[in-house]
Coordinates of C-alpha atoms and ligand atoms in Angstrom, one line a residue:
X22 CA -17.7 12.1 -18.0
X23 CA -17.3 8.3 -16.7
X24 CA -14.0 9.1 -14.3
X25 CA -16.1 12.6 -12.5
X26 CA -19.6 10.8 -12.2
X27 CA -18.4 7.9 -9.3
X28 CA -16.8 9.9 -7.0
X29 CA -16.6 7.2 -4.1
X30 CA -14.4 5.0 -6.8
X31 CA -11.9 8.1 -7.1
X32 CA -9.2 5.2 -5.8
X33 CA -10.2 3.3 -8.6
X34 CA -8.4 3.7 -11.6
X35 CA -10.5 4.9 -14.6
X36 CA -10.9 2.8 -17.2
X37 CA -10.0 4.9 -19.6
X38 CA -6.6 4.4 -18.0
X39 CA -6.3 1.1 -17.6
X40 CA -4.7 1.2 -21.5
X41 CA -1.9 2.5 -19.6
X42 CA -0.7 -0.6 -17.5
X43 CA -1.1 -2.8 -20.9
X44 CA 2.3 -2.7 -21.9
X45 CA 4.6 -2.6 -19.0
X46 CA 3.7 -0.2 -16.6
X47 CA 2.6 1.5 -12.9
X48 CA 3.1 1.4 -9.4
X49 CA 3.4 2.5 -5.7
X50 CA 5.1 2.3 -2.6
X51 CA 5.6 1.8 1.2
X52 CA 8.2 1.4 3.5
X53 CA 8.5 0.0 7.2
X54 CA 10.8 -0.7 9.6
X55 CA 10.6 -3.2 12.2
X56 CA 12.2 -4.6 14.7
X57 CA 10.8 -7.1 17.1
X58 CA 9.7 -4.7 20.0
X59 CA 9.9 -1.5 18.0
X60 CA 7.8 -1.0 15.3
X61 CA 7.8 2.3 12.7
X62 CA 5.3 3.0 10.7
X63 CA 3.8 5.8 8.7
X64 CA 0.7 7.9 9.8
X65 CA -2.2 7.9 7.9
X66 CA -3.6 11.0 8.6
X67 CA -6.8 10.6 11.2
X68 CA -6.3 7.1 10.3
X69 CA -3.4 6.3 12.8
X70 CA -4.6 9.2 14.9
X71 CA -4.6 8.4 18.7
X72 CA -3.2 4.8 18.2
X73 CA 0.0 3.3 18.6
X74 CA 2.8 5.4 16.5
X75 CA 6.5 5.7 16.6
X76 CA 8.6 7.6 14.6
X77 CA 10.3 6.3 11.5
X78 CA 13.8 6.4 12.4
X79 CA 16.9 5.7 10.0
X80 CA 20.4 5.8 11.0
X81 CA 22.6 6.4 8.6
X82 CA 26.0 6.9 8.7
X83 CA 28.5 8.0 6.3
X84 CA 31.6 6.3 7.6
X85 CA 33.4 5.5 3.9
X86 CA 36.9 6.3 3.3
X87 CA 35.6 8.3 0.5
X88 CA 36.6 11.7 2.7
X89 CA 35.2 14.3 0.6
X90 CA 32.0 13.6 0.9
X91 CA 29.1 15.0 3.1
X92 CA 28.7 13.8 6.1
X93 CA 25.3 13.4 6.9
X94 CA 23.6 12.5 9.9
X95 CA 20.4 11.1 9.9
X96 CA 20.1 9.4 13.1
X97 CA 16.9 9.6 14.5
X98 CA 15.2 11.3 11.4
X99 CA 12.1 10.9 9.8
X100 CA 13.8 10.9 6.4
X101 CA 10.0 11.0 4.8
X102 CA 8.7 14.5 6.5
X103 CA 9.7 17.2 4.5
X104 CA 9.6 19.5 2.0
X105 CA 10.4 20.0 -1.7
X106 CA 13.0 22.7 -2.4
X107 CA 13.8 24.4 -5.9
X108 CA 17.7 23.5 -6.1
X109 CA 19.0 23.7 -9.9
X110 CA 22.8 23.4 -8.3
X111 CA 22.3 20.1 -7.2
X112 CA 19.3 18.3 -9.4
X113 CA 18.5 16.6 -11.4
X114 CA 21.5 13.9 -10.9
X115 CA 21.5 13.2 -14.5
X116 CA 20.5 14.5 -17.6
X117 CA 18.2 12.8 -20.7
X118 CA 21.3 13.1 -22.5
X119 CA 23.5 11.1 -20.4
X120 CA 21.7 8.5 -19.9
X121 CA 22.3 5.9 -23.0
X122 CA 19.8 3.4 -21.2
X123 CA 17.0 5.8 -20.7
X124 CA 13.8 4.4 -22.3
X125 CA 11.6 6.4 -24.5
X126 CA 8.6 6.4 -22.0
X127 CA 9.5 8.1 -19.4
X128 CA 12.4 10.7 -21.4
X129 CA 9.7 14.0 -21.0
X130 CA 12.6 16.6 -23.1
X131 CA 13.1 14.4 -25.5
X132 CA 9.2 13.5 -26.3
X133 CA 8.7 17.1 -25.9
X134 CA 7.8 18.4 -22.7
X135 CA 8.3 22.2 -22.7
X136 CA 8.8 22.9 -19.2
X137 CA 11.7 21.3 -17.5
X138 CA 11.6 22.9 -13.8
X139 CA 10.1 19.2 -12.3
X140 CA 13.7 18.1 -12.7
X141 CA 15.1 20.7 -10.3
X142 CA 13.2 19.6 -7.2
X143 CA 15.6 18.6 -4.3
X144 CA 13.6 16.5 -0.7
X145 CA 14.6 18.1 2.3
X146 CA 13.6 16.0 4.9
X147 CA 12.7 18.2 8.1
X148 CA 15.4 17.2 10.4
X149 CA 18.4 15.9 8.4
X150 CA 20.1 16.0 4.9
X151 CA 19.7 13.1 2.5
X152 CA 23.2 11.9 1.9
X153 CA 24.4 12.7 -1.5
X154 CA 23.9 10.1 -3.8
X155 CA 27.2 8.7 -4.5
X156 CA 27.4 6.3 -7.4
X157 CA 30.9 4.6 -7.2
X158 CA 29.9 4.1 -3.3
X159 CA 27.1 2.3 -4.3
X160 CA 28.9 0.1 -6.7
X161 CA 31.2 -0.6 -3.5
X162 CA 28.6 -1.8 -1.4
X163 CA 26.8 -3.9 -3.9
X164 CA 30.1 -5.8 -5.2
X165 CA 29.5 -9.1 -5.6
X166 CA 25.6 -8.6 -5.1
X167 CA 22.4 -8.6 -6.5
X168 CA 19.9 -5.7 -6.2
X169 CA 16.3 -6.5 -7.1
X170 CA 13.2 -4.5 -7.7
X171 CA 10.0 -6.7 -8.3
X172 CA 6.9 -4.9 -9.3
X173 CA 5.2 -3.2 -12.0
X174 CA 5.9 -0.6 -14.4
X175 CA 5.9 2.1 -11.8
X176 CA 9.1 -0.2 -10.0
X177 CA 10.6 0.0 -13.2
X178 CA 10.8 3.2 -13.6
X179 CA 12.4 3.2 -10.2
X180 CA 15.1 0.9 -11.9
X181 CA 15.2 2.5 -15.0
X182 CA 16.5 5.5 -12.6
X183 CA 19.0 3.5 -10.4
X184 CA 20.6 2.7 -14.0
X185 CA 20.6 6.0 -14.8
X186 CA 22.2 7.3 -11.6
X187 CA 24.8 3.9 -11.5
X188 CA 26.1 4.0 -15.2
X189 CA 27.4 7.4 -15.4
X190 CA 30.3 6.4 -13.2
X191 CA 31.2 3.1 -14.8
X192 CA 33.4 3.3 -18.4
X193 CA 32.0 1.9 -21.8
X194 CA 32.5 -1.7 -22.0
X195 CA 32.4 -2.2 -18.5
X196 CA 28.5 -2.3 -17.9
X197 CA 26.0 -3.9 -20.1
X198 CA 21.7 -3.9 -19.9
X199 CA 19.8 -7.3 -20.9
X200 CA 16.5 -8.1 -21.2
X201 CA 15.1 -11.7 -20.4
X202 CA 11.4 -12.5 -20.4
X203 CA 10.0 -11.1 -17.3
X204 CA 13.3 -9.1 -16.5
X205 CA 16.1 -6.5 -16.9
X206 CA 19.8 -6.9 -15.6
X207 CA 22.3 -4.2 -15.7
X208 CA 25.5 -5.2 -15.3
X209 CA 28.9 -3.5 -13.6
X210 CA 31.5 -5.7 -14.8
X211 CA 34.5 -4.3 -12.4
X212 CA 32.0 -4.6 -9.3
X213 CA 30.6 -8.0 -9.9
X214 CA 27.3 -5.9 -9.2
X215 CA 23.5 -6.7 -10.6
X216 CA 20.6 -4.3 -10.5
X217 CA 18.1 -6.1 -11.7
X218 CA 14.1 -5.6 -12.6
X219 CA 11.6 -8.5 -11.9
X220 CA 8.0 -7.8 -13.3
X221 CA 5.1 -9.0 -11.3
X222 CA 2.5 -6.4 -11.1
X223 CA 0.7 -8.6 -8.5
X224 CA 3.7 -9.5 -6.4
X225 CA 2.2 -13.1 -6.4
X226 CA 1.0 -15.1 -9.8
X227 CA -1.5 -13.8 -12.1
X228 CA -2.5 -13.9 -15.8
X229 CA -0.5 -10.1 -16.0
X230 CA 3.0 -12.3 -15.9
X231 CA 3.8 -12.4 -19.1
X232 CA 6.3 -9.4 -19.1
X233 CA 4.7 -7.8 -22.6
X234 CA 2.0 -9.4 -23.1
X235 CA -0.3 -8.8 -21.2
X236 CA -3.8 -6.8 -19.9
X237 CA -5.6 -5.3 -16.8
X238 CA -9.1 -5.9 -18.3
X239 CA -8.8 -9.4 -17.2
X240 CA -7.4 -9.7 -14.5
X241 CA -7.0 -13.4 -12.8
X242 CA -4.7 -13.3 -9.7
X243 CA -3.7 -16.4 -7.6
X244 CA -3.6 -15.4 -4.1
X245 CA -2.0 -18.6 -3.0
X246 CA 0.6 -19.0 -5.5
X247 CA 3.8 -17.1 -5.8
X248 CA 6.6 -19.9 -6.5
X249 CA 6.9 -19.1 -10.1
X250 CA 8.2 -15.8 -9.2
X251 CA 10.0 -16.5 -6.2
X252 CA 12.6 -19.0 -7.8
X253 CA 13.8 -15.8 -9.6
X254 CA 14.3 -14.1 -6.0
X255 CA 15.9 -16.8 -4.3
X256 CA 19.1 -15.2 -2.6
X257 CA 19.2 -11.9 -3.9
X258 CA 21.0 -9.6 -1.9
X259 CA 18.7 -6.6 -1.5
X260 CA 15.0 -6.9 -3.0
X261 CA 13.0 -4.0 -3.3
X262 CA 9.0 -4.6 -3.3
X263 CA 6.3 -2.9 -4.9
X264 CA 2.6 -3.0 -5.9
X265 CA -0.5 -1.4 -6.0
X266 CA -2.1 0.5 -9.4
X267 CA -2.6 -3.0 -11.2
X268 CA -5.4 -4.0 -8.0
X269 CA -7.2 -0.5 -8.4
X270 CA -8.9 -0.7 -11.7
X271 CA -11.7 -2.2 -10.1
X272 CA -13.4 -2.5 -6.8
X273 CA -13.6 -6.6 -7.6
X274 CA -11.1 -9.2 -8.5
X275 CA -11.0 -12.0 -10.5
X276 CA -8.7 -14.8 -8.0
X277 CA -8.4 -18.1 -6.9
X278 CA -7.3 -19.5 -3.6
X279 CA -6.8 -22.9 -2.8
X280 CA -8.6 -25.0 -5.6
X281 CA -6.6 -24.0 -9.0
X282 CA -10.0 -23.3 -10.8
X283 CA -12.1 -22.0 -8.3
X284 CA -12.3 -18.5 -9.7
X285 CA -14.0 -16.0 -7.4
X286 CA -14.8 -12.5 -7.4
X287 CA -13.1 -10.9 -4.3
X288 CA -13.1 -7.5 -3.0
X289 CA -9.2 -5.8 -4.2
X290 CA -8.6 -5.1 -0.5
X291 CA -9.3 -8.6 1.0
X292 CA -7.1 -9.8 -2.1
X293 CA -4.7 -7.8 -1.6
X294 CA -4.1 -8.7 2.0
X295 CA -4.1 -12.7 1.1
X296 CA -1.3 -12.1 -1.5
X297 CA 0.7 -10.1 0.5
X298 CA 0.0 -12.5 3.2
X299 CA 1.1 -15.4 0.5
X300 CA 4.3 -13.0 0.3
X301 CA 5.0 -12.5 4.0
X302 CA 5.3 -16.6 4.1
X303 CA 7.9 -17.2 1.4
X304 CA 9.7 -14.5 3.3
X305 CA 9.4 -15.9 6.8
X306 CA 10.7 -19.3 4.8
X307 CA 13.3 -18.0 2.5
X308 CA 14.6 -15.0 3.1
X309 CA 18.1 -14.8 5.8
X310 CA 17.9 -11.3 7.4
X311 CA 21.7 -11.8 8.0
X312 CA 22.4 -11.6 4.5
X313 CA 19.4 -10.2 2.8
X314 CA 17.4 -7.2 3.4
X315 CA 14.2 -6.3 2.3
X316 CA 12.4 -3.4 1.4
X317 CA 8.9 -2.6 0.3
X318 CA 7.8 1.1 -1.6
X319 CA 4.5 2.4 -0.3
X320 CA 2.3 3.2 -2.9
X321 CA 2.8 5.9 -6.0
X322 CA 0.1 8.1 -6.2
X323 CA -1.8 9.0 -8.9
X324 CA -2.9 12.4 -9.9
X325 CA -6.0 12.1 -12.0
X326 CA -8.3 15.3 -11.2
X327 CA -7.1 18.2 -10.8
X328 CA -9.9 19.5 -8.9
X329 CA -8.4 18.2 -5.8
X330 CA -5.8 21.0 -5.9
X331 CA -7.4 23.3 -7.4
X332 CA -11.2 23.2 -6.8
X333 CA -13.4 24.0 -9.6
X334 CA -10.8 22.6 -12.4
X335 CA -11.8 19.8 -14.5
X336 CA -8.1 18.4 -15.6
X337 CA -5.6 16.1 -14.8
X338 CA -1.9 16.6 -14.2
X339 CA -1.2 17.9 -17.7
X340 CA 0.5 21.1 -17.7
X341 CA 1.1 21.3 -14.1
X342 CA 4.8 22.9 -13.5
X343 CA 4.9 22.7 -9.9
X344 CA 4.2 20.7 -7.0
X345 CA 1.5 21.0 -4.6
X346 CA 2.9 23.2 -1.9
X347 CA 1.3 20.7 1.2
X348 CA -0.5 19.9 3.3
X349 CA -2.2 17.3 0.6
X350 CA -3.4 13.8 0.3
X351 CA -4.6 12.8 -3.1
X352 CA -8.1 10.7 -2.8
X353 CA -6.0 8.3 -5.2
X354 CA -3.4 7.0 -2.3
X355 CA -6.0 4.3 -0.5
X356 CA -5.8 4.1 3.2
X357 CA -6.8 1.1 3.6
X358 CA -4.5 -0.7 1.1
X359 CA -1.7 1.6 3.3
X360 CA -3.2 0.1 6.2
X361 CA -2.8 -3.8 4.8
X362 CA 0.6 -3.2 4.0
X363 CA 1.6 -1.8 7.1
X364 CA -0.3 -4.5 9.1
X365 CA 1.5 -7.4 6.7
X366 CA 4.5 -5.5 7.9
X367 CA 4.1 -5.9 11.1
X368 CA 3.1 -8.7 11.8
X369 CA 6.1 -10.4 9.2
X370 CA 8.8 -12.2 11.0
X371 CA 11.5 -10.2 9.2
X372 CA 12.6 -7.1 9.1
X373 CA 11.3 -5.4 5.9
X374 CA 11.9 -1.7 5.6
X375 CA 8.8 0.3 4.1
X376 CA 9.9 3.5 2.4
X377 CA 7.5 5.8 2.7
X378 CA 7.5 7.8 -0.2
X379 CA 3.6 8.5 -1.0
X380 CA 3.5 11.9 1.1
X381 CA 5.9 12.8 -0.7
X382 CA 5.4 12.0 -4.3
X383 CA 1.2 13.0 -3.6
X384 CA 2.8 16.4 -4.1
X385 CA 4.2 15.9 -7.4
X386 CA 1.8 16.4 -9.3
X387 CA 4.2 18.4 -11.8
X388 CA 6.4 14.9 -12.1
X389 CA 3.9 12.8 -14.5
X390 CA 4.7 11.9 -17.8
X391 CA 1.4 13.7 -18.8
X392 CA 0.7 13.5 -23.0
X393 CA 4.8 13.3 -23.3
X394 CA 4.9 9.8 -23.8
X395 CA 4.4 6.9 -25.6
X396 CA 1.2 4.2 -25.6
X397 CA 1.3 0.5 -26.7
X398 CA 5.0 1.1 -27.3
X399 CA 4.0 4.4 -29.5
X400 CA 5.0 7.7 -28.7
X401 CA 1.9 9.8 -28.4
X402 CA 1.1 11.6 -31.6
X403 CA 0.2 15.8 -32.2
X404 CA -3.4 14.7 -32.3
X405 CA -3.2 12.6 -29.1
X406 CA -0.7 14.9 -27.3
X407 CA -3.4 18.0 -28.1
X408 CA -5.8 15.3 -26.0
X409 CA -4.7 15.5 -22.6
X410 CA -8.4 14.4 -21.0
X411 CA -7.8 11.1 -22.9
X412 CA -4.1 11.0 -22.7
X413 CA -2.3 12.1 -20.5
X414 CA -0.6 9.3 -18.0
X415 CA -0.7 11.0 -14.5
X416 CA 0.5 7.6 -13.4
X417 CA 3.7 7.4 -14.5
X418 CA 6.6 9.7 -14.1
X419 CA 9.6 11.5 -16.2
X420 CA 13.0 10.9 -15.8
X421 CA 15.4 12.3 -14.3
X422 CA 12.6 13.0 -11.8
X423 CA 10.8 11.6 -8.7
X424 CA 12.1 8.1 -8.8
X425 CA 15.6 9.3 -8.3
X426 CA 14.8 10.9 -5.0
X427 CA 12.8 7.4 -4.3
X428 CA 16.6 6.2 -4.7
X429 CA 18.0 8.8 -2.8
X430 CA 16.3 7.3 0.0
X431 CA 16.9 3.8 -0.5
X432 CA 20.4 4.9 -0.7
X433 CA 20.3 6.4 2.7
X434 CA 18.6 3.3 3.8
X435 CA 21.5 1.2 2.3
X436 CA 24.4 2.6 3.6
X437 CA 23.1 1.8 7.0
X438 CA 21.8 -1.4 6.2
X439 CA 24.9 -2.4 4.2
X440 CA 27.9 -1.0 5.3
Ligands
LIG22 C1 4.5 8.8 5.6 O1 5.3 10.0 5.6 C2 4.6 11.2 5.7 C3 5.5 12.3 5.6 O2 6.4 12.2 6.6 C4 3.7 11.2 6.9 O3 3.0 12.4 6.9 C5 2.8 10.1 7.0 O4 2.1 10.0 8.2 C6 3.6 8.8 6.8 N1 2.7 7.7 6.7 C7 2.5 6.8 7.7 C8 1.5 5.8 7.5 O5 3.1 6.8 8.7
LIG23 C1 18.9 28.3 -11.3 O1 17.7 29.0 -11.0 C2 17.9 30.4 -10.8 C3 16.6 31.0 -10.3 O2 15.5 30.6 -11.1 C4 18.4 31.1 -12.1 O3 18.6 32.4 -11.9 C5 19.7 30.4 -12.5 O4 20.1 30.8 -13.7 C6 19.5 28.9 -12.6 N1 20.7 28.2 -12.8 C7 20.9 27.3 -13.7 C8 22.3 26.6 -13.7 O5 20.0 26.8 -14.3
LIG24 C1 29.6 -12.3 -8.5 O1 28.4 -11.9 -7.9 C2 27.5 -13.1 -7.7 C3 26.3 -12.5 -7.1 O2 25.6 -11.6 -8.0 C4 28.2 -14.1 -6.9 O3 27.3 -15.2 -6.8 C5 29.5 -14.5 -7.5 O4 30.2 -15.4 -6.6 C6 30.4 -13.3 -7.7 N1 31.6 -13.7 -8.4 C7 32.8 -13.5 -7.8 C8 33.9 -13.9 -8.7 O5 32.9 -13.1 -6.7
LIG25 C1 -1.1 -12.5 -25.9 O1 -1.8 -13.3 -25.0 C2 -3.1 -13.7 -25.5 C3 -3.8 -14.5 -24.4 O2 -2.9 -15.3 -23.7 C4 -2.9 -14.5 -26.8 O3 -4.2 -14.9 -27.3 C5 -2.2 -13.7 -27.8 O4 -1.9 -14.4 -29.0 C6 -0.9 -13.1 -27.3 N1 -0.3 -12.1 -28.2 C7 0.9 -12.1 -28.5 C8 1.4 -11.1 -29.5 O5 1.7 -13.0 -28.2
LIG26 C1 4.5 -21.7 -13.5 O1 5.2 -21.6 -14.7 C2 5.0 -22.8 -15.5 C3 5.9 -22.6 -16.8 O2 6.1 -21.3 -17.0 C4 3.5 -23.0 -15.9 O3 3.4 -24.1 -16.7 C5 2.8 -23.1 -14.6 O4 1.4 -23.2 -14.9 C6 3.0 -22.0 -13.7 N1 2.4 -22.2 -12.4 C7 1.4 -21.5 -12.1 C8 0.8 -21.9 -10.7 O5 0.9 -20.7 -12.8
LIG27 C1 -14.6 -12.5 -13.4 O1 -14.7 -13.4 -14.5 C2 -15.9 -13.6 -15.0 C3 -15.8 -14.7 -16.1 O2 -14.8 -14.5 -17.0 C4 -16.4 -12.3 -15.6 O3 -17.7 -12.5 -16.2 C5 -16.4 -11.3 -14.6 O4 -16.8 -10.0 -15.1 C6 -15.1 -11.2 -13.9 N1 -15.1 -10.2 -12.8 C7 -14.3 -9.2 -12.7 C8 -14.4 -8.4 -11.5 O5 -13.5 -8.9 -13.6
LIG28 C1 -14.5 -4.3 0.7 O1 -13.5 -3.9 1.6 C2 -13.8 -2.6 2.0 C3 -12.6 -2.2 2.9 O2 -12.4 -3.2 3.8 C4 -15.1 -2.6 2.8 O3 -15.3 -1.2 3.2 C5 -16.2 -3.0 1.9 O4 -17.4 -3.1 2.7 C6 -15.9 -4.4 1.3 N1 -16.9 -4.7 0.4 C7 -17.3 -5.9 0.3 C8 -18.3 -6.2 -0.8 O5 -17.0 -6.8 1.1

């Protein structure tokens, strides 16, 4: 089969699923924090072995006068080491049902998953507790403010989720979901407070921006230009960044840089660092780190073969019920993309928080929407669902699921950086 015969393209996506990024979807992660002098990153495995590497360290403190909550205290804790633990008390945060804004994609029960335990999976971070998530808090801290995520399909799953943990506390007629071309705004009218989505699966300018219509076959990225999107971003409170699965369908890249028509073939990697390099400036230019703070999601791994955890097997994730117990590091999650985003990062002369949530999430394979979805705005049919080889999507994921924990964390991250 085409996907097992080129084994050193495993952190390529196979064509065969590129269909899944045509309408509206995929994504990935990384998170970073940095201050001048001190600088925390993630480890890459051997990668980061032997160099430079301090611990991710969040402070968050609970200090609301909301009394009966946890307290939690995660000074000085690497919020992204961890384990998963089976808690049915406590997750999922939501249910299918509850959710009224919950998009047919990604709702597993309802397109008939059988198995429901992948909503009952709790993080534990090694050192610390991840604060409850606490909805009306939220609200609180984003009145009068905007919170954006700008990605792809993956991101907007992740605000799909913060919807779905948000509305639940807010009455009927006092919240409201829009869609406008290239985004979606929900709306808490008592707060004065936006979540909003932004789609750009390339972060900077492409043919992809068209928010439906539009294909990974051809891809044509402008390295150099990212003004069209960033007049939509211009003094947003709290942007939350994301990109990766739309660069991995191929080793080469259709681009331009500098002359408007000059289309070249470049390698996804050196692409990929001039557009996020194109992104570091407008930050440097734009962006007030008094006021604003930005994040950026490390990449969502994919979980294609299944003969990475479990040598010998020819599948994918469909039918997996659990997650990997670790260590594991999916050949999927590319290093050196990790590497680029990290060293943008770095070098960027504003704070930008990475979360890094691919450890993690690499062990999820139970967390995919698999065959219980939908295609080209379809939910899949008997035939198709009885076809896992061809369609299951171990890209995406169900909610309630792993994107709320993704939220858990930028909710730790935001009550420090907000409060
Ligand atoms: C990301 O977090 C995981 C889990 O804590 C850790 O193993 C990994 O080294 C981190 N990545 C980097 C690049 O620091
Ligand atoms: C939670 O899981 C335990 C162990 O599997 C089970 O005995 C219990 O009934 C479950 N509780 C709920 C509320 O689902
Ligand atoms: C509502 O929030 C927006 C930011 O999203 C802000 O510009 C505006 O001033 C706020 N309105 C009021 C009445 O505070
Ligand atoms: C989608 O875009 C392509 C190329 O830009 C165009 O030819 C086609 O008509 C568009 N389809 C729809 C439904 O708008
Ligand atoms: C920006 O958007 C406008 C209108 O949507 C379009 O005409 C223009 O070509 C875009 N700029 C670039 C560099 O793609
Ligand atoms: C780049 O575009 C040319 C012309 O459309 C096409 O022949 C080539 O296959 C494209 N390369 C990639 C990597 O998509
Ligand atoms: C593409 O980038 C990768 C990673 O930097 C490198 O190993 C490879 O040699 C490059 N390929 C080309 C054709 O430049």
């Amino acid at each position: 089969m085409q996907r097992f015969r080129n084994r050193k393209y495993k952190s390529i996506l196979p064509i065969a699923l590129a269909t899944l990024l045509i309408l509206g979807t995929s994504r990935l992660v990384f998170d970073n924090l940095k201050n001048n002098k001190r600088v925390s990153i993630f480890r890459w495995r051997d990668w980061l072995e032997g160099s430079r590497f301090h611990s991710y360290i969040v402070n968050v403190f609970e200090n609301e006068d909301d009394s009966n909550d946890n307290y939690e205290d995660i000074e000085d804790c690497n919020v992204f080491e961890g384990k998963w633990v089976f808690d049915n008390v406590s997750h999922p945060l939501y249910s299918e049902q509850s959710c009224a804004y919950l998009v047919k994609q990604v709702a597993c029960q309802r397109n008939g998953r059988p198995d429901d335990l992948y909503q009952f999976w709790r993080w534990q971070p090694n050192e610390c507790n991840l604060p409850r998530f606490n909805a009306i808090k939220l609200l609180k801290m984003l009145k009068n403010k905007r919170l954006m995520f700008v990605g792809d399909s993956i991101q907007r799953t992740q605000f799909d989720s913060m919807v779905c943990l948000l509305q639940s506390a807010i009455p009927e007629g006092q919240k409201s979901l829009t869609k406008v071309p290239s985004k979606k705004i929900f709306f808490a009218k008592e707060y004065n407070a936006t979540v909003e989505f932004y789609w750009a699966p390339f972060i900077v300018e492409s043919n992809s921006d068209h928010s439906t219509n539009h294909t990974v076959y051809k891809r044509l990225v402008k390295l150099d230009q990212i003004a069209n999107h960033t007049k939509n971003w211009e003094g947003v409170d709290v942007l939350v960044f994301e990109s990766y699965v739309w660069w991995m369908f191929k080793p080469i890249i259709n681009a331009t840089y500098g002359i408007p028509n000059d289309v070249k073939e470049y390698n996804v990697t050196t692409a990929y660092k001039m557009a996020m390099k194109t992104w570091a400036n407008w930050l440097e230019s734009s962006i007030n780190p008094q006021f604003q703070k930005v994040y950026f999601m490390s990449l969502s791994p994919t979980h294609l073969w299944s003969s990475e955890w479990r040598p010998g097997s020819e599948g994918n994730c469909y039918s997996e019920t659990e997650p990997i117990q670790g260590p594991y590091w999916g050949m999927g999650t590319n290093m050196e993309i990790m590497r680029i985003v990290q060293e943008t990062l770095e070098n960027v002369k504003i704070e930008v928080t990475l979360l890094n949530i691919t450890q993690l999430s690499d062990y999820r394979k139970d967390a995919h929407t698999s065959v219980y979805t939908e295609r080209k705005g379809k939910l899949l049919t008997k035939e198709q669902r009885a076809d896992p080889v061809n369609f299951a999507d171990c890209i995406h994921w169900c909610l309630p699921g792993l994107p709320d924990t993704w939220n858990e964390i930028l909710y730790a991250h935001l009550l420090q950086d907000l409060l």
